[in-house]
CSV table of N, CA and C in Angstrom, one decimal:
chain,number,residue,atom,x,y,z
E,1,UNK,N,-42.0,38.7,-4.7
E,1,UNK,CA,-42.0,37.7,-5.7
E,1,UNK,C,-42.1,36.3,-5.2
E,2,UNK,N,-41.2,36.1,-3.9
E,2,UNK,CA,-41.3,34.6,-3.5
E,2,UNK,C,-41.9,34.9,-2.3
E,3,UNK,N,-43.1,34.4,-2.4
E,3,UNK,CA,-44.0,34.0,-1.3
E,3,UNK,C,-44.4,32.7,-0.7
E,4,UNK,N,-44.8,33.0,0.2
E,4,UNK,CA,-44.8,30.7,0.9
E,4,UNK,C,-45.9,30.2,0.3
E,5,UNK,N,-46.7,30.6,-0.6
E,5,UNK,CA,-47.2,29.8,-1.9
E,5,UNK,C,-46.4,29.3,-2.7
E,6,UNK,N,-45.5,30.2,-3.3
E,6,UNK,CA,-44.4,29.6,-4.4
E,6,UNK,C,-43.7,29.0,-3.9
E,7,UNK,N,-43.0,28.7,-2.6
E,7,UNK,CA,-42.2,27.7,-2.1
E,7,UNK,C,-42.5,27.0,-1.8
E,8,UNK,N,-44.0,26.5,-1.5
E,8,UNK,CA,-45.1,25.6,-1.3
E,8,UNK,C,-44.7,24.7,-2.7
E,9,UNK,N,-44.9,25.6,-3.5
E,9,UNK,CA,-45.3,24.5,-4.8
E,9,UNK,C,-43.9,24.1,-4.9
E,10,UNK,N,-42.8,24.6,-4.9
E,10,UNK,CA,-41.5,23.7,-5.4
E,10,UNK,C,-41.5,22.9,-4.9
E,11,UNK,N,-41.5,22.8,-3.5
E,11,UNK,CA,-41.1,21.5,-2.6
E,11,UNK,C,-42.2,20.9,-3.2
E,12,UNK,N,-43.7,21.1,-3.2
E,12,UNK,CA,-44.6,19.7,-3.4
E,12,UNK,C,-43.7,19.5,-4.8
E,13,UNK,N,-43.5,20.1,-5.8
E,13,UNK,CA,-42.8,19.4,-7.6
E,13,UNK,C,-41.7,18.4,-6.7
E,14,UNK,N,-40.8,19.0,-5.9
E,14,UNK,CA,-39.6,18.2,-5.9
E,14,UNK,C,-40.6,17.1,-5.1
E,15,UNK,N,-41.3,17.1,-4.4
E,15,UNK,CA,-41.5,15.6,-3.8
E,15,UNK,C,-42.3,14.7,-4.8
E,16,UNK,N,-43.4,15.8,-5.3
E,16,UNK,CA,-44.0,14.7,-6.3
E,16,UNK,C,-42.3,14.1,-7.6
E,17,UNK,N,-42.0,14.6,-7.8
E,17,UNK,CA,-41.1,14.1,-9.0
E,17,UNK,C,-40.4,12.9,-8.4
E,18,UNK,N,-40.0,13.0,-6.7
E,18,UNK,CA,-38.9,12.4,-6.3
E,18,UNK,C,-40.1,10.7,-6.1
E,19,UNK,N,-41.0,11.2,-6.0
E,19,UNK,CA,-42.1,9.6,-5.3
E,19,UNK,C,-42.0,8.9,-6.6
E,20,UNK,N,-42.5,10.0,-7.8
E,20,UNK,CA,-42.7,9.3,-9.4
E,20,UNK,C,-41.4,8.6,-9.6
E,21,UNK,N,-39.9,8.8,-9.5
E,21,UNK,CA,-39.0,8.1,-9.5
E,21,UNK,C,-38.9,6.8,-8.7
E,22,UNK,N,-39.3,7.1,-7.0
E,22,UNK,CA,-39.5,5.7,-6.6
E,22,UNK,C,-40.0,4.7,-7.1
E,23,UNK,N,-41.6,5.3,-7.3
E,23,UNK,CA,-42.4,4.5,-8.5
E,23,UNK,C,-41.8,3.7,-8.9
E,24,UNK,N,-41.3,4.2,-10.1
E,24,UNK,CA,-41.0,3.8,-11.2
E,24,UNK,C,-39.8,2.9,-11.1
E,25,UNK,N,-38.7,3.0,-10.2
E,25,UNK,CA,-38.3,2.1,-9.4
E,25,UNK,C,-38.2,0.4,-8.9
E,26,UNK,N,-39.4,1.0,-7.8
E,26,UNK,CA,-40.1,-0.3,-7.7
E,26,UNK,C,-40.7,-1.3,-8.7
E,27,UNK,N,-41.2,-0.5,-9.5
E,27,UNK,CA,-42.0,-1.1,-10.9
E,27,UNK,C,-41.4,-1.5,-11.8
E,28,UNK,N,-40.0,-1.2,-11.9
E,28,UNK,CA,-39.2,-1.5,-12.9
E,28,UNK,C,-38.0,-2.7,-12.2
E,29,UNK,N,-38.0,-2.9,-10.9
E,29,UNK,CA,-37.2,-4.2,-10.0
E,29,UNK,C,-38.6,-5.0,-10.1
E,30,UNK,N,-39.7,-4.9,-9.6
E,30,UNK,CA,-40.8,-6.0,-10.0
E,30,UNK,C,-40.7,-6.5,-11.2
E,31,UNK,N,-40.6,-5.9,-12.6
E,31,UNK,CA,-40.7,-6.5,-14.2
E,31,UNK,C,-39.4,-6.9,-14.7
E,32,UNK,N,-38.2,-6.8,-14.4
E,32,UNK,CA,-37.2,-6.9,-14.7
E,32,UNK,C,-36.0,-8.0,-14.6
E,33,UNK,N,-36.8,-8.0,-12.6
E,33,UNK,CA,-35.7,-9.1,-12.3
E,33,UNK,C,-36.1,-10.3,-12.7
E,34,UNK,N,-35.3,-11.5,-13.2
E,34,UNK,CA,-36.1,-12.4,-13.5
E,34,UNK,C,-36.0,-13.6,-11.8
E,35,UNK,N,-37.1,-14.4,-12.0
E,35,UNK,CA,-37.6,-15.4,-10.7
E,35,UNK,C,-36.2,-16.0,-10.2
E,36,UNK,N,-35.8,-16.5,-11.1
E,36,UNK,CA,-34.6,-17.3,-10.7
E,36,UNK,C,-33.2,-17.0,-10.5
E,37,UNK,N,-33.4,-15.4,-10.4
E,37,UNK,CA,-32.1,-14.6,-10.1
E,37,UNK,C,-31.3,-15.4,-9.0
E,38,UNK,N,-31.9,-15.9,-7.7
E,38,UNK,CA,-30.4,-16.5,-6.9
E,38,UNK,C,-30.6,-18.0,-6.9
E,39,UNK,N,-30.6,-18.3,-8.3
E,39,UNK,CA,-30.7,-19.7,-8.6
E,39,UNK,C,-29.1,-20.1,-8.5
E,40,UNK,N,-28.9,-21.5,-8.5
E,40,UNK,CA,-27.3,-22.1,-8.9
E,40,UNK,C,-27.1,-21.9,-10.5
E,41,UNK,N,-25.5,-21.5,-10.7
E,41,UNK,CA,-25.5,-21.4,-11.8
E,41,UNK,C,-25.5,-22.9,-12.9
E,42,UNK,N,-25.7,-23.2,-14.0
E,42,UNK,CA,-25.7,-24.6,-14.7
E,42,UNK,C,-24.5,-25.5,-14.8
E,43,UNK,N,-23.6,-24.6,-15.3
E,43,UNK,CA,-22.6,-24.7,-15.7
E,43,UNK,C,-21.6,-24.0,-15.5
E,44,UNK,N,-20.0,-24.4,-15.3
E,44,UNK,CA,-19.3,-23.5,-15.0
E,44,UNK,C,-17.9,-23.4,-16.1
E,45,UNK,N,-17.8,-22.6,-16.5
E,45,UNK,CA,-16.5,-22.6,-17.9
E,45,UNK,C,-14.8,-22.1,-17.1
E,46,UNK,N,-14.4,-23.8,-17.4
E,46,UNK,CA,-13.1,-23.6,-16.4
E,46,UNK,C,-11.9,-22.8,-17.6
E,47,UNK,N,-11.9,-21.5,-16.9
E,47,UNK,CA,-10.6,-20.4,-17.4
E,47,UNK,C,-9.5,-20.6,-16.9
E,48,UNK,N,-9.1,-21.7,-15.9
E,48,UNK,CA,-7.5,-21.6,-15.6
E,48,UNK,C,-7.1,-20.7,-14.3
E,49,UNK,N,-7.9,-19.5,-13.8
E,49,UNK,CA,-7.8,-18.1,-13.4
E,49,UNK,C,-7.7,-19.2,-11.9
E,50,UNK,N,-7.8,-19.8,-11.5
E,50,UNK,CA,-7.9,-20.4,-10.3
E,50,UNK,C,-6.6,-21.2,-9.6
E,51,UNK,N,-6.2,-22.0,-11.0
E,51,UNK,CA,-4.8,-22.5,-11.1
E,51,UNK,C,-3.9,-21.8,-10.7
E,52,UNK,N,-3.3,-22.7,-9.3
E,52,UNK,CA,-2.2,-21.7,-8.9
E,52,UNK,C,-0.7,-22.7,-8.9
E,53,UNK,N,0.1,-22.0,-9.8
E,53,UNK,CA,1.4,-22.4,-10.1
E,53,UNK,C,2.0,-23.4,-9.0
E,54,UNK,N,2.7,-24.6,-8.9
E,54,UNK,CA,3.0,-25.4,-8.0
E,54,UNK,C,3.9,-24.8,-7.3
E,55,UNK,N,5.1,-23.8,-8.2
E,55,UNK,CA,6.4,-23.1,-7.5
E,55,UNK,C,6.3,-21.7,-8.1
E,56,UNK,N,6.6,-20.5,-7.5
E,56,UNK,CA,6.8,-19.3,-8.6
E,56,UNK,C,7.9,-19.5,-9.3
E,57,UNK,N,8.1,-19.0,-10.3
E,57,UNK,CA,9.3,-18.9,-11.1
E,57,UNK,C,9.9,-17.6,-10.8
E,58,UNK,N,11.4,-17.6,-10.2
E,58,UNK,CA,12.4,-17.0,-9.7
E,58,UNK,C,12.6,-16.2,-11.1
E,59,UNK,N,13.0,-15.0,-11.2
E,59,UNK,CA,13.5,-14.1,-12.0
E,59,UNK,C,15.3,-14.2,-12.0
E,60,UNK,N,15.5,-14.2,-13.1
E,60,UNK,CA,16.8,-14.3,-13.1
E,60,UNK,C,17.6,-12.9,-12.8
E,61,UNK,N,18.7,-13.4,-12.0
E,61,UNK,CA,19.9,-12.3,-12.1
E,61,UNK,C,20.5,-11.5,-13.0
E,62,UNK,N,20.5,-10.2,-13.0
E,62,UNK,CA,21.5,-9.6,-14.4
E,62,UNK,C,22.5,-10.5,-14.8
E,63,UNK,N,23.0,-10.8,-14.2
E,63,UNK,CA,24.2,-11.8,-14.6
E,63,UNK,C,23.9,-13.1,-15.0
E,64,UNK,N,23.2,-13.6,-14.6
E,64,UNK,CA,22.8,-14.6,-14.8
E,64,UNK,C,21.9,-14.6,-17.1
E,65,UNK,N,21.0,-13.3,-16.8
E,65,UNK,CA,20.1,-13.0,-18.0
E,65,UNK,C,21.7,-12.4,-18.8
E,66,UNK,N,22.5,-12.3,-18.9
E,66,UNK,CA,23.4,-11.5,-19.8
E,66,UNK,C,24.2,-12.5,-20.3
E,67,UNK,N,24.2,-13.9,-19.8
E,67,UNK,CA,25.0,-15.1,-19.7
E,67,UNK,C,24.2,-15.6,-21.2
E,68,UNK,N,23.3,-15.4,-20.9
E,68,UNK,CA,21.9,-16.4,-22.0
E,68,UNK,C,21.3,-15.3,-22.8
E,69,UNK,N,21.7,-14.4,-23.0
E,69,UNK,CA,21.3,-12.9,-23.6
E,69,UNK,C,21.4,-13.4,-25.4
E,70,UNK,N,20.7,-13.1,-25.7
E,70,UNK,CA,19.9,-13.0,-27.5
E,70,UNK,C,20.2,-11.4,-27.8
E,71,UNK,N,21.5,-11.8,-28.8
E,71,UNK,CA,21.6,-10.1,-29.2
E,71,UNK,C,20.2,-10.2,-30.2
E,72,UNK,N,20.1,-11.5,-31.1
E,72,UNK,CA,18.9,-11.0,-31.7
E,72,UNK,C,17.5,-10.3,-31.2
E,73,UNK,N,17.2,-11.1,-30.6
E,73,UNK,CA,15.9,-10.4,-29.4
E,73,UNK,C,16.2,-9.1,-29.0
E,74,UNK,N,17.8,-8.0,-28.7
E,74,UNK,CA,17.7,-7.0,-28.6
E,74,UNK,C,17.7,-6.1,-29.6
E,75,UNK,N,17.8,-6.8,-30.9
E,75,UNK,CA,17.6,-5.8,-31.9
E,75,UNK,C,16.4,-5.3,-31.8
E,76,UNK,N,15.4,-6.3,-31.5
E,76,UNK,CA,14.3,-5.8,-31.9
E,76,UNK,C,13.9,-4.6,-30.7
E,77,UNK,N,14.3,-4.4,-29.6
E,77,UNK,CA,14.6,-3.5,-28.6
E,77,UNK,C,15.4,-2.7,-28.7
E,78,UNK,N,15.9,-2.4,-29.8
E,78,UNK,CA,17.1,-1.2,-30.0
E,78,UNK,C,16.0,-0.2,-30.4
E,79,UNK,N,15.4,-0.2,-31.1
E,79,UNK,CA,14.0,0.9,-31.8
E,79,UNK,C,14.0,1.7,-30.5
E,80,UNK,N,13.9,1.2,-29.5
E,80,UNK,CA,13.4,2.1,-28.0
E,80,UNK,C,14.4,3.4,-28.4
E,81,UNK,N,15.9,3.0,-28.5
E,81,UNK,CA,16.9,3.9,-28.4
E,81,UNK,C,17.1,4.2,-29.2
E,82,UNK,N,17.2,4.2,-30.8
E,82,UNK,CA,17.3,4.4,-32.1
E,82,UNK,C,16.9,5.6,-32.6
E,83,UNK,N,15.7,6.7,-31.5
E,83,UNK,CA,15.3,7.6,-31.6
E,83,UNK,C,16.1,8.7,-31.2
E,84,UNK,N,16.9,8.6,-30.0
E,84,UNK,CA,17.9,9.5,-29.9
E,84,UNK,C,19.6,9.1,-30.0
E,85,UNK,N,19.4,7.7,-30.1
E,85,UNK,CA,21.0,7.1,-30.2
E,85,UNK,C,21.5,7.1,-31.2
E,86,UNK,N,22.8,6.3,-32.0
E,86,UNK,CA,23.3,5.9,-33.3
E,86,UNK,C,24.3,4.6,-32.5
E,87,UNK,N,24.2,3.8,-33.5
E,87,UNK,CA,25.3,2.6,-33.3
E,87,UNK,C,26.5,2.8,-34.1
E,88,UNK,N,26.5,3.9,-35.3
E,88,UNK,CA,27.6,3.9,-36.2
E,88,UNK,C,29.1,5.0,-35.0
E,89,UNK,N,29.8,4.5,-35.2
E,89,UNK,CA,31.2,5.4,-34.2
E,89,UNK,C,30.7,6.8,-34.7
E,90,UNK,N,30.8,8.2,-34.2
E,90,UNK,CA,31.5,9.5,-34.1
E,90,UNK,C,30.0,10.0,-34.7
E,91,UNK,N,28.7,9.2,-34.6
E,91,UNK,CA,27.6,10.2,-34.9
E,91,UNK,C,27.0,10.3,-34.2
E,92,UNK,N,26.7,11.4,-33.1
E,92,UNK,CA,26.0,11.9,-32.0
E,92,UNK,C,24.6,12.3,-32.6
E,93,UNK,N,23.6,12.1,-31.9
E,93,UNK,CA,22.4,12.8,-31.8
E,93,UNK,C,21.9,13.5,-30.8
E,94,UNK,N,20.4,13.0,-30.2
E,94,UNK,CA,19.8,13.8,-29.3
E,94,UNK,C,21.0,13.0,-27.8
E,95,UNK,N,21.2,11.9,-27.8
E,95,UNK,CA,22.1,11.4,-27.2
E,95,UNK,C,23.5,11.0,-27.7
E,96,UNK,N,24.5,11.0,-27.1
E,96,UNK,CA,25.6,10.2,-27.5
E,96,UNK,C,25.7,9.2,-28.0
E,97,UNK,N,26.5,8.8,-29.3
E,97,UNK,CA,26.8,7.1,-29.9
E,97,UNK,C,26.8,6.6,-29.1
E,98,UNK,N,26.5,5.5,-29.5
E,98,UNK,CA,26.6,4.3,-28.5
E,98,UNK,C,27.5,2.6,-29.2
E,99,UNK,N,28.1,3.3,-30.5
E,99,UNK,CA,29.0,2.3,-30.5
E,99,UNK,C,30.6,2.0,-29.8
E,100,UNK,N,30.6,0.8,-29.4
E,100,UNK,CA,31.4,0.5,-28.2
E,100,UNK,C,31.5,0.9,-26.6
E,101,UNK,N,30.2,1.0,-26.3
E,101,UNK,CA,29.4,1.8,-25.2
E,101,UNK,C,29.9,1.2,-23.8
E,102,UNK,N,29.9,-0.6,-24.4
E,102,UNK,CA,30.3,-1.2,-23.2
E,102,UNK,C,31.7,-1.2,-22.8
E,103,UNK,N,32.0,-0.8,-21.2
E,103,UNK,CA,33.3,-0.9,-20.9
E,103,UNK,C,34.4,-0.1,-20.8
E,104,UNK,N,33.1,1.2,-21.7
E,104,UNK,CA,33.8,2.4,-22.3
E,104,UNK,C,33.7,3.3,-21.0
E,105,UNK,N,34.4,4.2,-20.9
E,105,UNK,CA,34.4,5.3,-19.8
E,105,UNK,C,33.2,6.5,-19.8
E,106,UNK,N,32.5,6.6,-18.8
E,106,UNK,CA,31.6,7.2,-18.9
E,106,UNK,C,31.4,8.9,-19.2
E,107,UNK,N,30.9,9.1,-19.7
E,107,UNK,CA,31.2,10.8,-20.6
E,107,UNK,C,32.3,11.1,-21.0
E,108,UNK,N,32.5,9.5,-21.7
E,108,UNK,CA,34.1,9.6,-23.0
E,108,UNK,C,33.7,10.1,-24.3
E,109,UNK,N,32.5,10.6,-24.8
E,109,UNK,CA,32.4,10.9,-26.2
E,109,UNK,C,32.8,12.2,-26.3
E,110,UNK,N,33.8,12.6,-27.7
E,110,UNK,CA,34.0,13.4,-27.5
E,110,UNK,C,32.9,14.5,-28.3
E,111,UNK,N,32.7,15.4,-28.1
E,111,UNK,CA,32.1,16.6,-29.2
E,111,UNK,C,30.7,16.3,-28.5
E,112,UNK,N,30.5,15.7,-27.4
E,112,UNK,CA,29.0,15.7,-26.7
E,112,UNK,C,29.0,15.9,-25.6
E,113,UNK,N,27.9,17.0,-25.5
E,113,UNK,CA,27.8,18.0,-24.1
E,113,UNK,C,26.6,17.2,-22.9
E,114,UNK,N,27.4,16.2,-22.2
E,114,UNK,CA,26.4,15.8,-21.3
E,114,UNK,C,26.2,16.4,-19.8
E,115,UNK,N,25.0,16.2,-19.6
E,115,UNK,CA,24.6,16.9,-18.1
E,115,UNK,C,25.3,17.0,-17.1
E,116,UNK,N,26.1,15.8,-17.2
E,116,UNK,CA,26.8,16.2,-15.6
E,116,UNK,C,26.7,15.7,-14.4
E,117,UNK,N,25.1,14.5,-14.5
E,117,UNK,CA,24.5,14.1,-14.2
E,117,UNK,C,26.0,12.2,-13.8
E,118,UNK,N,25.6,12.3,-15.3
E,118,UNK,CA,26.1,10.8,-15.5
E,118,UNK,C,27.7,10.6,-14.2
E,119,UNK,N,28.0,11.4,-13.6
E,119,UNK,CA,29.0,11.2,-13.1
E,119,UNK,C,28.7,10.2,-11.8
E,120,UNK,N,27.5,10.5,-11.1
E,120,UNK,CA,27.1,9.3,-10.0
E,120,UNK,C,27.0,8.2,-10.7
E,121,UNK,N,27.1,7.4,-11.5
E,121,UNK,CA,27.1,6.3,-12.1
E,121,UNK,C,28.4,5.2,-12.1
E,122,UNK,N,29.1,6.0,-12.1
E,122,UNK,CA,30.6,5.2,-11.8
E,122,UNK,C,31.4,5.4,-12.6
E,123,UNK,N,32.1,4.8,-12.9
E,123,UNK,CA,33.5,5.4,-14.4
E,123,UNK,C,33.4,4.6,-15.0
E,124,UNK,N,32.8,3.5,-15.4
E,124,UNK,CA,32.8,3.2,-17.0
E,124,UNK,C,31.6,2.1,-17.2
E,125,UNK,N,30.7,2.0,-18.2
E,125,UNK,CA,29.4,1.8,-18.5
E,125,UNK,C,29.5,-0.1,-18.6
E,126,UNK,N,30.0,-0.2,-17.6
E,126,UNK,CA,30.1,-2.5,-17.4
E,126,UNK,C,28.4,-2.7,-17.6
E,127,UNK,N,28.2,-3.8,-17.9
E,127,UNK,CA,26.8,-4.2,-18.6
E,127,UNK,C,26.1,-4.3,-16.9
E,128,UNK,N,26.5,-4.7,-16.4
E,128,UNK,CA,25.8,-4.5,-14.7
E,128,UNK,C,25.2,-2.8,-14.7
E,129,UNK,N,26.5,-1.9,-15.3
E,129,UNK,CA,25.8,-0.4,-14.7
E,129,UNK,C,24.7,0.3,-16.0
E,130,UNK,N,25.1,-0.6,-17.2
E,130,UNK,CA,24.0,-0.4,-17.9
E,130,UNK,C,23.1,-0.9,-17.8
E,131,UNK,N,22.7,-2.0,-17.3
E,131,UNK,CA,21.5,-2.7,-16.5
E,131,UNK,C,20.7,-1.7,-15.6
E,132,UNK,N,21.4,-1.3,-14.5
E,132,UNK,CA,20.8,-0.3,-14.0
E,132,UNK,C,20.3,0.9,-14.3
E,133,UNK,N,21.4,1.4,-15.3
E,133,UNK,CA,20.9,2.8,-15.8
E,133,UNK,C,19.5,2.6,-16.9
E,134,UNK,N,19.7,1.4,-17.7
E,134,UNK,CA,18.6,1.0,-18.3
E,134,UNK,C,17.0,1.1,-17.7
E,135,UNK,N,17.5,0.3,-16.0
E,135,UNK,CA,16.2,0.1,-15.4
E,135,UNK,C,15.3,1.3,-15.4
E,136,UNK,N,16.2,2.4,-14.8
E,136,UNK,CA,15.4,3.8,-14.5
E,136,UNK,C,16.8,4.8,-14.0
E,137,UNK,N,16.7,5.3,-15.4
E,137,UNK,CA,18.0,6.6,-15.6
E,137,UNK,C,18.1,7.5,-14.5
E,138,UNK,N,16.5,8.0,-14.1
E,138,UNK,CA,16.6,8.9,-13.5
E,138,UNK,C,16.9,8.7,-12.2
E,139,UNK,N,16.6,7.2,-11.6
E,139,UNK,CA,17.5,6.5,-9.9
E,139,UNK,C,18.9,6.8,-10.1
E,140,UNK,N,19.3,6.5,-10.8
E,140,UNK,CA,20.8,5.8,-10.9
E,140,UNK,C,21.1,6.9,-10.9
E,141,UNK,N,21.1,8.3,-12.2
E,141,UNK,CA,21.5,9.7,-12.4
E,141,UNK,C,20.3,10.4,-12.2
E,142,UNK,N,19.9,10.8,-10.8
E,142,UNK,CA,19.2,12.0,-10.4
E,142,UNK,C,19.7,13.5,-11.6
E,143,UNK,N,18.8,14.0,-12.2
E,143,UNK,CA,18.9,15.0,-12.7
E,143,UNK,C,19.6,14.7,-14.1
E,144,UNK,N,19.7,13.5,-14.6
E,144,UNK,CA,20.0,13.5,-16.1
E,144,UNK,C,19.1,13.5,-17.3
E,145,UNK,N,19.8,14.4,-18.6
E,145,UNK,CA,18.9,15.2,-19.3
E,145,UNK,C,18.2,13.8,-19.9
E,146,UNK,N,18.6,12.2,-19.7
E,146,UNK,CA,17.9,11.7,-20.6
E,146,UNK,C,16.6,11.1,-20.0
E,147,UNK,N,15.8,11.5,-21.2
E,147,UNK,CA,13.7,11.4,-20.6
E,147,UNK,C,13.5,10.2,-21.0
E,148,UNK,N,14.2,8.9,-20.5
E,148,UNK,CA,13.3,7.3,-20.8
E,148,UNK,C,12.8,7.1,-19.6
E,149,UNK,N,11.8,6.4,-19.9
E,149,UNK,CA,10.9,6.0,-18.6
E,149,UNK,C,11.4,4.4,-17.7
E,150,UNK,N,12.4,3.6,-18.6
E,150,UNK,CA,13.5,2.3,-17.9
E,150,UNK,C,13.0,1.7,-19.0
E,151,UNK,N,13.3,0.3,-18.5
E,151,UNK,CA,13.4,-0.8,-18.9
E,151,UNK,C,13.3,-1.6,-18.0
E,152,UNK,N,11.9,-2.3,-17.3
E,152,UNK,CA,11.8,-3.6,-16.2
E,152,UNK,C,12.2,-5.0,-16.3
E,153,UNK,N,12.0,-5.2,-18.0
E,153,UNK,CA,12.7,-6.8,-17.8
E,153,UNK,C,13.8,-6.6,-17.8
E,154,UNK,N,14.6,-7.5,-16.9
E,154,UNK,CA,16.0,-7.7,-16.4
E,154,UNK,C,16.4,-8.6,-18.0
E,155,UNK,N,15.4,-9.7,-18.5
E,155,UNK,CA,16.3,-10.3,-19.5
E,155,UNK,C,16.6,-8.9,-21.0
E,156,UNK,N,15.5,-8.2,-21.1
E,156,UNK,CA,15.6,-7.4,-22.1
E,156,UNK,C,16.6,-6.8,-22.1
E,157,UNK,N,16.8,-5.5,-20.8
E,157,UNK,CA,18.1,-5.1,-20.6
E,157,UNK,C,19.2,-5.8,-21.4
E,158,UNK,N,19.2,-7.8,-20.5
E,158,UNK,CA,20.4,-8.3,-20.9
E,158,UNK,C,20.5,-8.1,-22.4
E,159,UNK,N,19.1,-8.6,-23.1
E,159,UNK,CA,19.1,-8.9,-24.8
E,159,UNK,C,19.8,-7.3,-25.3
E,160,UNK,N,19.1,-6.3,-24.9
E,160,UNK,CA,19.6,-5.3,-25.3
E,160,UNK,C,21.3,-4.5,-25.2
E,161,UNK,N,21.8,-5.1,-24.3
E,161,UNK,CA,23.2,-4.5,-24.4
E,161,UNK,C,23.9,-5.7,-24.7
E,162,UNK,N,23.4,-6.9,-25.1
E,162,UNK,CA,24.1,-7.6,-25.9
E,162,UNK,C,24.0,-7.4,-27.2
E,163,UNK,N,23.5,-6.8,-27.6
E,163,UNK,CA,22.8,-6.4,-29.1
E,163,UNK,C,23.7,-5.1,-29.6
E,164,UNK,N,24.1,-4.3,-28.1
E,164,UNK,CA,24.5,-3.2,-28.3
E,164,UNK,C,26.2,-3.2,-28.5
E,165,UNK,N,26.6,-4.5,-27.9
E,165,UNK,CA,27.5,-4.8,-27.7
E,165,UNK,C,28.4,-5.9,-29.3
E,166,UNK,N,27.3,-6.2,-29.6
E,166,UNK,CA,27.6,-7.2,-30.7
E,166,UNK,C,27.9,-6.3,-32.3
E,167,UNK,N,27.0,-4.9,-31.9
E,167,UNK,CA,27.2,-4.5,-33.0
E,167,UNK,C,28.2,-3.1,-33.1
E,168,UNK,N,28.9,-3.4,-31.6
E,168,UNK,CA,29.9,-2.6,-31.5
E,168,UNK,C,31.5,-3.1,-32.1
């Protein structure tokens, strides 16, 4: 069935198809590009993107952002937690209350079965260790059941456990 006729002709199809693409190539960079492609541009539209800040701006310390902390600003950052938390005393959800959270001793709730996890965290939840456990649960408590992915701003943390704290 396959004789060096028939393999003759494929290769000449593949070459002729592959030249008609050069072609067409060439003929289409000749009509297309226009003459004054590496001309200077006219005009230039200043965006700022160049402007480089005279000082960086220093990020504040937890301590420092907890000082100047907006419980209001954390309300609006409670929603994150609101999904498995409660602020009202003695109603547990997918997580433990969280009214009077700060200061409180860690895996002090009672009637809630936690991992076991939370015990590398230290003995009681000071807005410094909720800062961190905020940042990324799973650094702080390797192997704890709770699935948030952190919290990077240092001020939000602050706004948020002042919020948590205000409405404790």
């Amino acid at each position: 069935m396959f004789d060096t006729m028939v393999l003759t002709k494929a290769v000449a199809a593949f070459c002729g198809a592959l030249l008609v693409f050069l072609l067409g190539n060439w003929a289409a960079s000749g009509l297309y590009v226009p003459r004054n492609a590496g001309a200077q541009q006219a005009f230039i539209i200043d965006t700022g993107a160049d402007d480089v800040a005279a000082e960086p701006v220093a990020e504040l310390t937890f301590e420092e952002a907890f000082e100047v902390a907006d419980a209001a600003a954390g309300s609006r950052l409670w929603s994150q937690c609101r999904a498995c938390h409660a602020l009202e005393e003695g109603r547990n959800g997918v997580g433990p209350y969280l009214h009077g959270v700060v200061n409180r001793s860690i895996g002090a709730v009672d009637g809630f079965n936690y991992s076991g996890a939370l015990n590398q965290a230290g003995d009681a939840w000071t807005p410094a260790v909720l800062s961190e456990f905020l940042l990324n649960p799973s650094a702080l408590t390797p192997g704890t059941s709770m699935s948030y992915r952190g919290m990077a701003s240092t001020q939000d943390r602050a706004n948020l456990i002042a919020y948590i704290e205000s409405e404790s």
